[in-house]
Amino acid sequence: MAMVQGARAAVTRAGISASLFRALPAPATQAKLPVLCRSRSTTPAFASNSSLTLSNRRGRFGVVFCAPSSSVSVDLPAPEAPAPAAVEVKDVAADLDLLDIRVGKVLKAWKHPEADSLFVEEVDVGEPEGPRTICSGLVKYVSQEKLEGSTVVVLANLKARNMRGVKSNGMLLCASDAAHENVELLSPPEGAVPGERIWFGSEEDQAIQKAAAAPNQVQKKKIWESIQPLLKTTDDCAAVFQDKPMRVSTGIVTCETLKGGNVS
């Protein structure tokens, strides 16, 4: 009884009508009743769906009041955008040897009869079956006269593609600027032999170079798509994968003038 009287006094001091307690049951472990009155003070009225909780846990009688109907707006900081996934360089580097990049020599080039932007080339990559046919979108960037007779870099284990009626079996690698307005052929150094396989790094890296993957595997695993963004040209116009230069037995592969370019 003393606990109930004390609670009534506390509620009265808080400005809530003591008539509320006439309807209260005897103290129980916990009872929850709707608030049916407004405060006598000048404080905001309690919300109509608010509640009053009476608790007699561990022998103590407590009164828990609901929050007022007025709300406070809190400006929370906008959630930060998730950080972009880091490129798993280690795994990508492990696939570098799976690309079959070779020295090639363009024997003949002509404009594609059905595509104004494409050249069709016959390229010697040292295979006994003879030169490959490769289509390249270089008409805007390289003259036919310059292309014919050039020593080039060929990605040789891509799956063959039909390009406007001509089956293209490989890709000439080039350097380009960020806007792709300037494009230059990658060139092996003088003395490079058609068919010689290109590697990245030092002579020690050549000794441990793995066998290239089959074209189907390159396509399925998207090996070229994972390697290509990490191929660049340096301030010396050398083609590199990270800090490893692209090279053949006679030296490093370069482009003519494009520094800090992309390779594709």
Coordinates of N, CA and C in Angstrom, one line a residue, residues 1-7:
M1 N 0.8 -1.2 0.0 CA 0.0 0.0 0.0 C 0.9 1.2 0.0
A2 N 1.9 1.2 0.8 CA 2.8 2.4 0.9 C 3.4 2.7 -0.5
M3 N 3.7 1.6 -1.3 CA 4.3 1.7 -2.6 C 3.4 2.4 -3.5
V4 N 2.1 2.0 -3.5 CA 1.1 2.6 -4.4 C 0.9 4.1 -4.0
Q5 N 0.8 4.4 -2.7 CA 0.6 5.8 -2.3 C 1.8 6.7 -2.8
G6 N 3.0 6.1 -2.6 CA 4.2 6.8 -3.1 C 4.2 7.0 -4.6
A7 N 3.8 6.0 -5.3 CA 3.7 6.2 -6.8 C 2.7 7.3 -7.2

